[in-house]
Short mmCIF file of N, CA and C in Angstrom, two decimals:
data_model
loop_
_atom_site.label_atom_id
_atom_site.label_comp_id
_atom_site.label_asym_id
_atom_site.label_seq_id
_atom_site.Cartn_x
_atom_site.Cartn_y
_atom_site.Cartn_z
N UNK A 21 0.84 -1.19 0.00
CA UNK A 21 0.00 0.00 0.00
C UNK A 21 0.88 1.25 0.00
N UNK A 22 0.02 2.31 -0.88
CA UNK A 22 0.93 3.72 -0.69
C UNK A 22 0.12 4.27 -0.11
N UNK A 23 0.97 5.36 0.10
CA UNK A 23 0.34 6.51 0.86
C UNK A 23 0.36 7.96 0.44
N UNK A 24 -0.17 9.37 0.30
CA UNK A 24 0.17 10.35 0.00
C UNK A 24 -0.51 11.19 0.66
N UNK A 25 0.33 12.10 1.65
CA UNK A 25 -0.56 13.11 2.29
C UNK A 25 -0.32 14.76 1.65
N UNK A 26 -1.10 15.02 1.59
CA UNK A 26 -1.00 16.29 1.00
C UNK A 26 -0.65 17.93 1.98
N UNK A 27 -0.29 19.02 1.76
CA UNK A 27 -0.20 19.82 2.17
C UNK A 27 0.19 21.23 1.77
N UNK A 28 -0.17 22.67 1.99
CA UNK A 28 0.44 23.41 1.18
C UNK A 28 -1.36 23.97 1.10
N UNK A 29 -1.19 24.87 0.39
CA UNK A 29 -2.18 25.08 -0.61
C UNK A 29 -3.15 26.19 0.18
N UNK A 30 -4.29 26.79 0.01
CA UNK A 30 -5.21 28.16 0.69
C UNK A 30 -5.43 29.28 0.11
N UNK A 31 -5.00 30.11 0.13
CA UNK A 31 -5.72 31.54 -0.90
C UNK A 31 -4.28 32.39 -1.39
N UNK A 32 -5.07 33.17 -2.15
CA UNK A 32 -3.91 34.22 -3.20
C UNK A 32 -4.38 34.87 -3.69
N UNK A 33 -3.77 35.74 -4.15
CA UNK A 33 -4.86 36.71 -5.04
C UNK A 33 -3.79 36.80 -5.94
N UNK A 34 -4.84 37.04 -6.55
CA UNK A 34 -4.64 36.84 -8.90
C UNK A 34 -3.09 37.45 -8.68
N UNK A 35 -1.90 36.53 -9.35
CA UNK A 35 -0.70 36.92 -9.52
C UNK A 35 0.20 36.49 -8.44
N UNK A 36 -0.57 35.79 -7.10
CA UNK A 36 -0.17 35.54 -6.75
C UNK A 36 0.99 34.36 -6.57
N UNK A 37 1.65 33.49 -5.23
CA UNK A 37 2.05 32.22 -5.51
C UNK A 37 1.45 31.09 -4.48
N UNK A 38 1.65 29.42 -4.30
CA UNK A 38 1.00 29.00 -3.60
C UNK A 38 2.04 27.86 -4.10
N UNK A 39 2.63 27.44 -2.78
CA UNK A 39 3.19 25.67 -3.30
C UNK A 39 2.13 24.36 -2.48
N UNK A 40 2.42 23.20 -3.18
CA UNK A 40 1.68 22.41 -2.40
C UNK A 40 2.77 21.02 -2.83
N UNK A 41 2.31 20.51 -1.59
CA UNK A 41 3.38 19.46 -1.15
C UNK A 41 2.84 18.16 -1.08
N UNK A 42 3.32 17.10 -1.16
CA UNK A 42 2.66 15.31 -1.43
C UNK A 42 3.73 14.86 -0.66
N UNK A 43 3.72 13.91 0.45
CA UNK A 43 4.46 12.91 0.65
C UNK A 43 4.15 11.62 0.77
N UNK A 44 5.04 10.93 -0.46
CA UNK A 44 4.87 9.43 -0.04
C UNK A 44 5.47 8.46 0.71
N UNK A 45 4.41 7.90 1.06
CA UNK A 45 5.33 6.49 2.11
C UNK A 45 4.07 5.20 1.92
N UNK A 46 5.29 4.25 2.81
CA UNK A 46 4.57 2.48 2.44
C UNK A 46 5.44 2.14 1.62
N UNK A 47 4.93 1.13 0.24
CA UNK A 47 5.43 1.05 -0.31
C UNK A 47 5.82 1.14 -1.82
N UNK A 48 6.73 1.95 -1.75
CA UNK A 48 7.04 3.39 -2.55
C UNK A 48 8.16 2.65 -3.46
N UNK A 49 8.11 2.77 -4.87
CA UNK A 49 9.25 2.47 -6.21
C UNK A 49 10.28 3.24 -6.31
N UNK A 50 11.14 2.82 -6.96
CA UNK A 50 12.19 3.90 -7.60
C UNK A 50 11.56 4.63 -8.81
N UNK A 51 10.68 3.78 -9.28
CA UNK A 51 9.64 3.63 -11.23
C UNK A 51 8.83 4.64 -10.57
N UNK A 52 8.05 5.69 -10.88
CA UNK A 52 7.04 5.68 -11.09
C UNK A 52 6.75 6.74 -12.05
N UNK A 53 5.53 7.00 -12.09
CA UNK A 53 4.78 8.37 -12.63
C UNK A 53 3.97 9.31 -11.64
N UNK A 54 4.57 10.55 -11.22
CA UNK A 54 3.58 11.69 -10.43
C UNK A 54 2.85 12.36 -11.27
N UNK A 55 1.92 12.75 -10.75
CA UNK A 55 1.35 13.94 -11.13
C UNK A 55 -0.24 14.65 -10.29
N UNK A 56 -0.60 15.57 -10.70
CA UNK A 56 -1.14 16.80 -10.21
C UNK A 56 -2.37 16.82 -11.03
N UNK A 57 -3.99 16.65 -10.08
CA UNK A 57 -5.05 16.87 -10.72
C UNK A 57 -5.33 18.27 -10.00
N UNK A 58 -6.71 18.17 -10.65
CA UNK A 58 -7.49 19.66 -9.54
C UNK A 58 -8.90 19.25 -10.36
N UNK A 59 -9.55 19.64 -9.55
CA UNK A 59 -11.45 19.52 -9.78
C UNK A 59 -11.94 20.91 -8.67
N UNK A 60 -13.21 21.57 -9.78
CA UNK A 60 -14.08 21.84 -9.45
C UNK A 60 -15.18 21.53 -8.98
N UNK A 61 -16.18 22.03 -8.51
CA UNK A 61 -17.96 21.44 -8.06
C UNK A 61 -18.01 21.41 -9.40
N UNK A 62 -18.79 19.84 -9.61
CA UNK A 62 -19.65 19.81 -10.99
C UNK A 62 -19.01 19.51 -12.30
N UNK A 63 -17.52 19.50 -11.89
CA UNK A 63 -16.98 19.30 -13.34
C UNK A 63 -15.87 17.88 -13.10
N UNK A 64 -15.22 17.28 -14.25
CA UNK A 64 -14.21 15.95 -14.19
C UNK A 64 -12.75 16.90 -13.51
N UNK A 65 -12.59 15.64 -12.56
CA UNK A 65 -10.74 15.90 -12.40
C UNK A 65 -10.08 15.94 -13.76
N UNK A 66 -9.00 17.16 -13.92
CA UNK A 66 -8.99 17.12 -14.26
C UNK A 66 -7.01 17.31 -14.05
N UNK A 67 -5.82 16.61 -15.02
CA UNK A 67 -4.70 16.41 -14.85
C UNK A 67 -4.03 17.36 -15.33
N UNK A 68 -3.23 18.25 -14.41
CA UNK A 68 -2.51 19.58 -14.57
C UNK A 68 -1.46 19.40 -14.67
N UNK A 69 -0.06 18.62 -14.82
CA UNK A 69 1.23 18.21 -14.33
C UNK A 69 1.26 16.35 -14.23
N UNK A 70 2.39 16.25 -14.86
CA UNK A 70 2.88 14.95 -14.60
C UNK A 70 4.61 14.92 -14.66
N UNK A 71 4.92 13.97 -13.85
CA UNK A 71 6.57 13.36 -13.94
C UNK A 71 6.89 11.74 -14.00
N UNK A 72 8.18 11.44 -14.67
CA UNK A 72 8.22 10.48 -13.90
C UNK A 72 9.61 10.45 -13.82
N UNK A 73 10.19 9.44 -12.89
CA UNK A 73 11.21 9.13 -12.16
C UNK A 73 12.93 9.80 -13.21
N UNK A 74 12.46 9.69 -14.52
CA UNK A 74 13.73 10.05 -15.41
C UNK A 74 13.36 11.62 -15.93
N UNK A 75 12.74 12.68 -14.71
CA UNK A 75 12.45 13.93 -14.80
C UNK A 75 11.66 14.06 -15.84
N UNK A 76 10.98 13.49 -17.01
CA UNK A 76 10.39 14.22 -18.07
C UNK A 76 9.27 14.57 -17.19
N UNK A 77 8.60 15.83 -17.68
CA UNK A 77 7.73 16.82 -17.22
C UNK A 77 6.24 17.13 -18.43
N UNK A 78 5.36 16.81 -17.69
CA UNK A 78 4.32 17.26 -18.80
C UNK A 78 3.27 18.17 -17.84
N UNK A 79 2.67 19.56 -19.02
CA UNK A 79 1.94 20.47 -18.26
C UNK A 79 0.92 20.59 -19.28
N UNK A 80 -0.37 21.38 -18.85
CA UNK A 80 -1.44 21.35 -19.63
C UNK A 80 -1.38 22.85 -20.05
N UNK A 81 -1.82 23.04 -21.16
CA UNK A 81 -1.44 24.53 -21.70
C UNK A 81 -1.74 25.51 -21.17
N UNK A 82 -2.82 25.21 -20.04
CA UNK A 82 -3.66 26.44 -18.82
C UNK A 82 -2.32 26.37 -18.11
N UNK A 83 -0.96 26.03 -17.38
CA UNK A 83 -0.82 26.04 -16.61
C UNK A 83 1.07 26.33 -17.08
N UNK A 84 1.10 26.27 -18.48
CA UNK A 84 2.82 26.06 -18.88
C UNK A 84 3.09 27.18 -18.49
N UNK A 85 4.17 27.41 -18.18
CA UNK A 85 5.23 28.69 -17.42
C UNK A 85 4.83 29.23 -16.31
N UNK A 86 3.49 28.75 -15.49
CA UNK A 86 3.49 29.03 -14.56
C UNK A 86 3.61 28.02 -12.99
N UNK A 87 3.22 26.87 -13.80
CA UNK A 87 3.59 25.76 -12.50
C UNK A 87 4.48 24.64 -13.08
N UNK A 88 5.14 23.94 -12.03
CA UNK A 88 6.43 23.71 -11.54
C UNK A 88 5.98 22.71 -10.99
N UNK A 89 6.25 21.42 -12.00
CA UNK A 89 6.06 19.77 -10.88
C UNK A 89 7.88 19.58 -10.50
N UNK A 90 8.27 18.97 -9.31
CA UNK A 90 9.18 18.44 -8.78
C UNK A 90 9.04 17.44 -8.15
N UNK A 91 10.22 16.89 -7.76
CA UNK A 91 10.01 15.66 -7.01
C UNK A 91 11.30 15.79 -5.90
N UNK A 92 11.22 15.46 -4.68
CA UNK A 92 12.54 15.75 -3.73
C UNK A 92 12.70 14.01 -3.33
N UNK A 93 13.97 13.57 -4.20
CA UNK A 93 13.21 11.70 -3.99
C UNK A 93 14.20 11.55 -2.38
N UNK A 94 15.06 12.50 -2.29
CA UNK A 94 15.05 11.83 -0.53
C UNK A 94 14.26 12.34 0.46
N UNK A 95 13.21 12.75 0.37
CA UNK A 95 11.91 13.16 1.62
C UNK A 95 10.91 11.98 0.36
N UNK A 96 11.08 11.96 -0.75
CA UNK A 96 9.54 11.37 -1.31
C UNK A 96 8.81 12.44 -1.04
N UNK A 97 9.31 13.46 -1.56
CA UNK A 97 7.94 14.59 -1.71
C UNK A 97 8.04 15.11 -2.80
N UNK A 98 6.53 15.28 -3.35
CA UNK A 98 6.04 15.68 -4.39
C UNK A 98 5.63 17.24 -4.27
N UNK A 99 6.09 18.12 -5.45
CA UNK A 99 5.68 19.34 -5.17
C UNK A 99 5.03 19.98 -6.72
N UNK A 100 4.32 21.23 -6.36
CA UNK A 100 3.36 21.87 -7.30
C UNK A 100 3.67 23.55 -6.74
N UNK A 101 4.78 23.62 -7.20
CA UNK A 101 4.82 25.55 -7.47
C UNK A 101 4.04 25.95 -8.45
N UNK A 102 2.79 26.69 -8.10
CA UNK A 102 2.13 27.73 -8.62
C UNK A 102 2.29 28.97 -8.55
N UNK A 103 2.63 29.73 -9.79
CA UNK A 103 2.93 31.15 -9.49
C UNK A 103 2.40 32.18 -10.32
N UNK A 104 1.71 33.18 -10.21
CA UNK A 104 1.17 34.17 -11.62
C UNK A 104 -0.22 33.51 -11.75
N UNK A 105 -0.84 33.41 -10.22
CA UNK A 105 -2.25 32.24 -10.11
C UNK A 105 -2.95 33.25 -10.94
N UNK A 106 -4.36 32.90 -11.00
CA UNK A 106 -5.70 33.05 -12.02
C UNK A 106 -6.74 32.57 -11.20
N UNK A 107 -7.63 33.73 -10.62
CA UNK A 107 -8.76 32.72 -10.61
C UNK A 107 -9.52 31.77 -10.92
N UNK A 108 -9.36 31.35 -12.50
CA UNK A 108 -9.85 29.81 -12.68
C UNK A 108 -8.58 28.63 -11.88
N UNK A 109 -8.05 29.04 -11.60
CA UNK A 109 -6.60 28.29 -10.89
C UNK A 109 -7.54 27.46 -9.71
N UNK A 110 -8.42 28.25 -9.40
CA UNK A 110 -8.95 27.54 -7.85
C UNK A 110 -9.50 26.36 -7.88
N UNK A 111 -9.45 25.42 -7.35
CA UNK A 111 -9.75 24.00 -7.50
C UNK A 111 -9.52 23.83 -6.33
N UNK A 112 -9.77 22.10 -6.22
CA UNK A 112 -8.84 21.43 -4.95
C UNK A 112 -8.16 20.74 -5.69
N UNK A 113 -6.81 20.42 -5.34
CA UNK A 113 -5.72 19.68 -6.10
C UNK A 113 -5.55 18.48 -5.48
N UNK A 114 -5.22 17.26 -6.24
CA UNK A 114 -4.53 16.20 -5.84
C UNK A 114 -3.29 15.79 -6.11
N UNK A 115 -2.64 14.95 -5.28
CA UNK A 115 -1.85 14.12 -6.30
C UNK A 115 -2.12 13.00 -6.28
N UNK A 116 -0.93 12.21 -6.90
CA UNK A 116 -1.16 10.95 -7.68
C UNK A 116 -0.01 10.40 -7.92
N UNK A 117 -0.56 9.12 -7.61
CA UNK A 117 0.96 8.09 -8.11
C UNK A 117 0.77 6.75 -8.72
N UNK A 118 1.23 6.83 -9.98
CA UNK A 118 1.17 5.05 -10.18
C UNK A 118 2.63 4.47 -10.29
N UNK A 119 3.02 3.09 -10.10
CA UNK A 119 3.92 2.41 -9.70
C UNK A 119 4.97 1.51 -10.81
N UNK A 120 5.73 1.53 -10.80
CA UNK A 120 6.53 0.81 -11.63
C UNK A 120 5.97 1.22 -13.32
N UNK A 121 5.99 1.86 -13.94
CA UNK A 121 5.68 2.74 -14.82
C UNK A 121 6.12 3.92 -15.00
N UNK A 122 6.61 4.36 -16.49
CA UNK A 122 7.35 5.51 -16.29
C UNK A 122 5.90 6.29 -17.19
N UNK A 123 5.87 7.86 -17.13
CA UNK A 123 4.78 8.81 -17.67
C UNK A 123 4.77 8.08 -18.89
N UNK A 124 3.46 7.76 -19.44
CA UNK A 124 3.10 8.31 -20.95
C UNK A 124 3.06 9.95 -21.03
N UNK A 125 2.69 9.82 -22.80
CA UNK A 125 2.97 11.19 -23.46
C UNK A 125 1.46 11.27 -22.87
N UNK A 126 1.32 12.77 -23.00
CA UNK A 126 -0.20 13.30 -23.04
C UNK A 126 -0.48 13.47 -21.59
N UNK A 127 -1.37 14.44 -21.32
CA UNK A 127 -1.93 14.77 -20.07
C UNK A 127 -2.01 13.59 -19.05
N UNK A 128 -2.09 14.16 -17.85
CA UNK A 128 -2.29 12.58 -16.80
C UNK A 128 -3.72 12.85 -17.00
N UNK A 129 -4.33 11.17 -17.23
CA UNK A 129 -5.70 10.70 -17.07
C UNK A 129 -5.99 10.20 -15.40
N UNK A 130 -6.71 10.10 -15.26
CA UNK A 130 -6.99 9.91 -14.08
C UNK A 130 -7.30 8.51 -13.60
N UNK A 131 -7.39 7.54 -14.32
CA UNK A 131 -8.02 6.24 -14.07
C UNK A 131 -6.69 5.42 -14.42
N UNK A 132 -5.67 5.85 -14.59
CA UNK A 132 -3.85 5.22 -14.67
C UNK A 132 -3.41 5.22 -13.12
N UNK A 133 -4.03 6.30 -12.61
CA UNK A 133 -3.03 6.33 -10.88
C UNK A 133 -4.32 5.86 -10.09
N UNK A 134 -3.58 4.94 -9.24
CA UNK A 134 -4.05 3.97 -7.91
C UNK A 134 -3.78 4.61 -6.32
N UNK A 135 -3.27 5.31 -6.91
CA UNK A 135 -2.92 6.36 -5.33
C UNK A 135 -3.20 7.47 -5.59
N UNK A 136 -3.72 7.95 -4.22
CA UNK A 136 -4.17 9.40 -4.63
C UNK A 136 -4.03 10.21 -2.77
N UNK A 137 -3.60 11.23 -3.02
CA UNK A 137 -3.44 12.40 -1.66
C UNK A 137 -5.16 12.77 -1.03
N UNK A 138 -5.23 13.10 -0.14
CA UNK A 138 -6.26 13.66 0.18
C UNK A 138 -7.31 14.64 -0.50
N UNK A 139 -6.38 16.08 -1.13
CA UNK A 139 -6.77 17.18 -1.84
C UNK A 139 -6.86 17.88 -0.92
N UNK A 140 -6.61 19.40 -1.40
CA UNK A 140 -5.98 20.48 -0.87
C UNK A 140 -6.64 21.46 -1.38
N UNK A 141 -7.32 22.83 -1.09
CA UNK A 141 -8.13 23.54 -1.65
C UNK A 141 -7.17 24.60 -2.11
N UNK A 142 -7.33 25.61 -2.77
CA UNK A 142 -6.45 26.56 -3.46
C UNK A 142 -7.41 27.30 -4.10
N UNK A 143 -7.44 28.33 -3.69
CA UNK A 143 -8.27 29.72 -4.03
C UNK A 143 -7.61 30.71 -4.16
N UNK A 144 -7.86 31.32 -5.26
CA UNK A 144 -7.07 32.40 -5.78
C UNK A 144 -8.70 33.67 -6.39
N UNK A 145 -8.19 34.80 -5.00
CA UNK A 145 -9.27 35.75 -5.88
C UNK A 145 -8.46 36.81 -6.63
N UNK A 146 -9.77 37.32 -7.30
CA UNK A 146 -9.53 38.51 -8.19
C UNK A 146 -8.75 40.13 -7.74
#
């Protein structure tokens, strides 16, 4: 079993910044694939950021040059620098991990990762 607790994350205003933090534990790969959802009321999670273990990086075009997936692999923490927020930015965010697998191309889908963080709210006003 994994684990991912989440942390980080709360209000800003437009332009602002906001990091949010994942740590994993249990049992945790050298392989994997991270990445970063966020959902609204009423609408699909939806995948903002992905990594995997050999650094390639994928972002969704709402979000290129302004957020920042990392990985710190001696804590096993997962991170999401947001900076130059937007009020559509506000969501609650997750993360995500699937195991022994390195990223596919293309946005993270959501029904690939078996682990998932709590979620973290992130509000950004005008």
């Amino acid at each position: 079993q994994v684990y991912l607790v989440q942390s980080g994350g709360g209000s800003a205003q437009a332009g602002g910044s906001l990091k949010l933090s994942c740590v994993a534990s249990g049992d945790i790969t050298t392989t994997y694939c991270l990445a970063w959802f966020r959902q609204v009321p009423g609408k699909e999670r939806e995948g903002v950021a992905k990594m995997s273990s050999g650094t390639r990086r994928t972002y969704i075009d709402a979000v290129k040059g302004r957020f920042t997936i990392s990985q710190d692999n001696a804590t096993n923490t997962l991170y999401l620098e947001m900076s130059n927020l937007k009020p559509e930015d506000t969501a609650m965010y997750y993360c995500a991990r699937r195991q022994d697998y390195y990223c596919s191309g293309g946005p993270p889908v959501e029904a690939e990762y078996p682990y998932w963080g709590q979620g973290t709210q992130v509000t950004v006003s005008s």
